[in-house]
Amino acid sequence: MFAVRSLSALALMAALGLASCGQPADAPASEGAARPAAEPVVLSDEQKAALLAELPEPYRSADLERGERLYAMCRSCHTYVPGGANLTGPNLWGTFDAKAGLVAGYNYSEALKTSGLVWDAATMDKWIENPRGLVQGTKMAYVGMKSPEDRAALVAWLKVNTSAPE
């Protein structure tokens, strides 16, 4: 009986995780998903420090390891490496300082394409906090992250892991 409950709970968690991305488990992946997996860019400590220095506080001093753990929630919908596939959400490589809605091959909502947003740290923070509050009509189903410390860590991690080294 315990094993059945555990499996049921696991199945429920998996279904909720997929639902948070806004795509059912049996929905086809975007056309870019068939490409081979790309590798993350490995940065030196100096390169990471240089990228973090471009950010204002509180992102500049945020905990990158915490940000990496938090990215686990994003992983089922987003890749973050150069040439990475678009999944339920777009590949996040090159996100910072880019205009929203421009990743090639990803079918954005009209609301996001016409939002005029540019992904700086403050905008990314607001997006992670409440995507639908920032852009009504977005198709991103993620409900948001309330903790300012968690958002700062995730924004810092994203900056370091989705940006080309200097």
C-alpha positions as a printed Julia matrix, in Angstrom:
166×3 Matrix{Float64}:
  0.0    0.0     0.0
  2.83   2.4     0.9
  4.54   1.71   -2.44
  1.33   2.51   -4.33
  0.95   5.8    -2.44
  4.6    6.67   -3.11
  4.21   5.96   -6.82
  0.98   7.96   -6.93
  2.66  10.89   -5.22
  5.6   10.67   -7.62
  3.27  10.59  -10.64
  1.35  13.58   -9.28
  4.57  15.54   -8.77
  5.73  14.75  -12.31
  2.38  15.82  -13.76
  2.43  19.06  -11.77
  5.97  19.76  -12.94
  4.96  19.38  -16.56
  1.81  21.41  -16.03
  3.87  24.25  -14.58
  5.59  24.51  -17.95
  2.29  24.88  -19.76
  2.69  21.81  -21.98
  1.05  18.43  -21.42
  3.32  15.41  -21.16
  2.22  14.08  -24.55
  2.59  17.38  -26.42
  5.26  17.39  -29.15
  8.47  19.25  -28.44
  9.35  22.26  -30.56
 11.15  21.52  -33.8
 14.57  22.37  -32.34
 14.3   19.65  -29.69
 15.6   16.92  -32.02
 19.11  18.42  -32.12
 21.84  16.79  -30.08
 22.37  18.2   -26.6
 24.78  21.13  -26.5
 27.39  21.46  -23.8
 27.42  24.2   -21.17
 30.18  26.79  -21.42
 32.71  26.22  -18.63
 33.88  29.51  -17.17
 36.87  30.26  -15.0
 36.3   31.89  -11.61
 37.6   35.13  -13.12
 35.1   34.99  -15.98
 32.24  34.29  -13.55
 33.35  37.2   -11.38
 33.46  39.51  -14.43
 29.91  38.54  -15.45
 28.63  38.97  -11.9
 30.32  42.38  -11.68
 28.04  43.54  -14.52
 25.02  42.99  -12.28
 23.73  45.39   -9.63
 23.17  44.27   -6.06
 21.64  42.01   -4.78
 22.43  39.82   -7.8
 26.17  40.54   -7.82
 26.66  38.92   -4.41
 24.02  36.19   -4.72
 24.79  32.53   -4.09
 25.46  30.82   -7.45
 25.15  27.32   -5.96
 21.7   28.22   -4.66
 20.83  29.56   -8.12
 21.94  26.3    -9.71
 19.69  24.31   -7.35
 16.78  26.63   -8.16
 17.35  26.24  -11.9
 16.24  22.61  -11.47
 12.66  23.95  -11.59
 13.36  25.53  -14.99
 15.22  22.6   -16.55
 12.17  20.68  -17.76
 11.11  23.64  -19.93
 14.36  25.48  -20.77
 17.87  24.72  -21.98
 20.59  27.3   -21.35
 23.56  26.42  -23.53
 24.77  27.81  -26.87
 22.81  26.11  -29.62
 20.54  24.43  -27.1
 17.1   23.27  -28.12
 13.9   25.15  -27.52
 11.65  22.99  -25.37
  8.31  24.05  -23.91
 10.14  27.32  -23.28
 12.92  28.92  -25.32
 16.63  28.23  -24.92
 17.94  30.85  -22.48
 21.46  31.28  -23.95
 22.09  34.96  -24.67
 19.05  36.1   -22.7
 20.67  38.97  -20.82
 20.36  42.37  -22.48
 18.32  40.81  -25.3
 14.85  41.93  -26.27
 12.13  39.49  -25.17
 10.53  37.25  -27.74
 13.39  36.87  -30.22
 14.84  33.37  -29.8
 14.82  31.8   -33.27
 12.47  28.9   -33.75
 10.42  29.51  -30.6
  6.71  30.32  -30.88
  6.19  33.13  -28.36
  2.86  34.55  -27.28
  1.92  37.77  -29.03
  1.89  39.44  -25.6
  5.56  38.68  -24.99
  6.65  39.45  -28.57
  5.1   42.92  -28.33
  5.99  43.58  -24.66
  9.08  45.67  -25.42
 10.88  44.0   -22.49
 14.66  43.76  -22.41
 16.04  41.04  -20.16
 18.16  42.93  -17.64
 18.49  41.67  -14.06
 15.56  43.7   -12.69
 13.21  42.61  -15.49
 14.29  38.98  -15.15
 13.65  39.23  -11.39
 10.11  40.57  -11.96
  9.48  37.86  -14.56
 10.62  35.07  -12.24
  8.51  36.54   -9.43
  5.3   36.6   -11.48
  5.44  36.1   -15.27
  1.73  36.69  -15.83
  1.79  39.76  -13.62
  4.54  41.26  -15.75
  3.13  40.25  -19.15
 -0.57  39.5   -19.22
 -1.23  36.99  -21.97
  2.12  35.18  -21.75
  1.84  31.47  -22.3
  4.37  30.72  -19.55
  2.4   28.86  -16.89
  5.01  29.1   -14.12
  3.34  30.63  -11.06
  6.39  32.51   -9.84
  8.99  32.57   -7.08
  8.21  34.69   -4.03
 11.58  34.75   -2.21
 13.72  37.76   -3.21
 16.87  35.88   -2.16
 15.96  32.9    -4.34
 15.21  35.16   -7.3
 18.52  37.0    -6.88
 20.39  33.69   -6.8
 18.6   32.4    -9.89
 19.12  35.64  -11.82
 22.83  35.61  -10.96
 23.16  31.96  -11.98
 21.35  32.64  -15.25
 23.63  35.6   -16.0
 26.74  33.49  -15.48
 25.43  30.44  -17.33
 23.67  32.05  -20.3
 26.25  34.69  -21.2
 29.37  34.45  -23.33
 32.54  35.0   -21.3
 34.4   38.25  -21.76
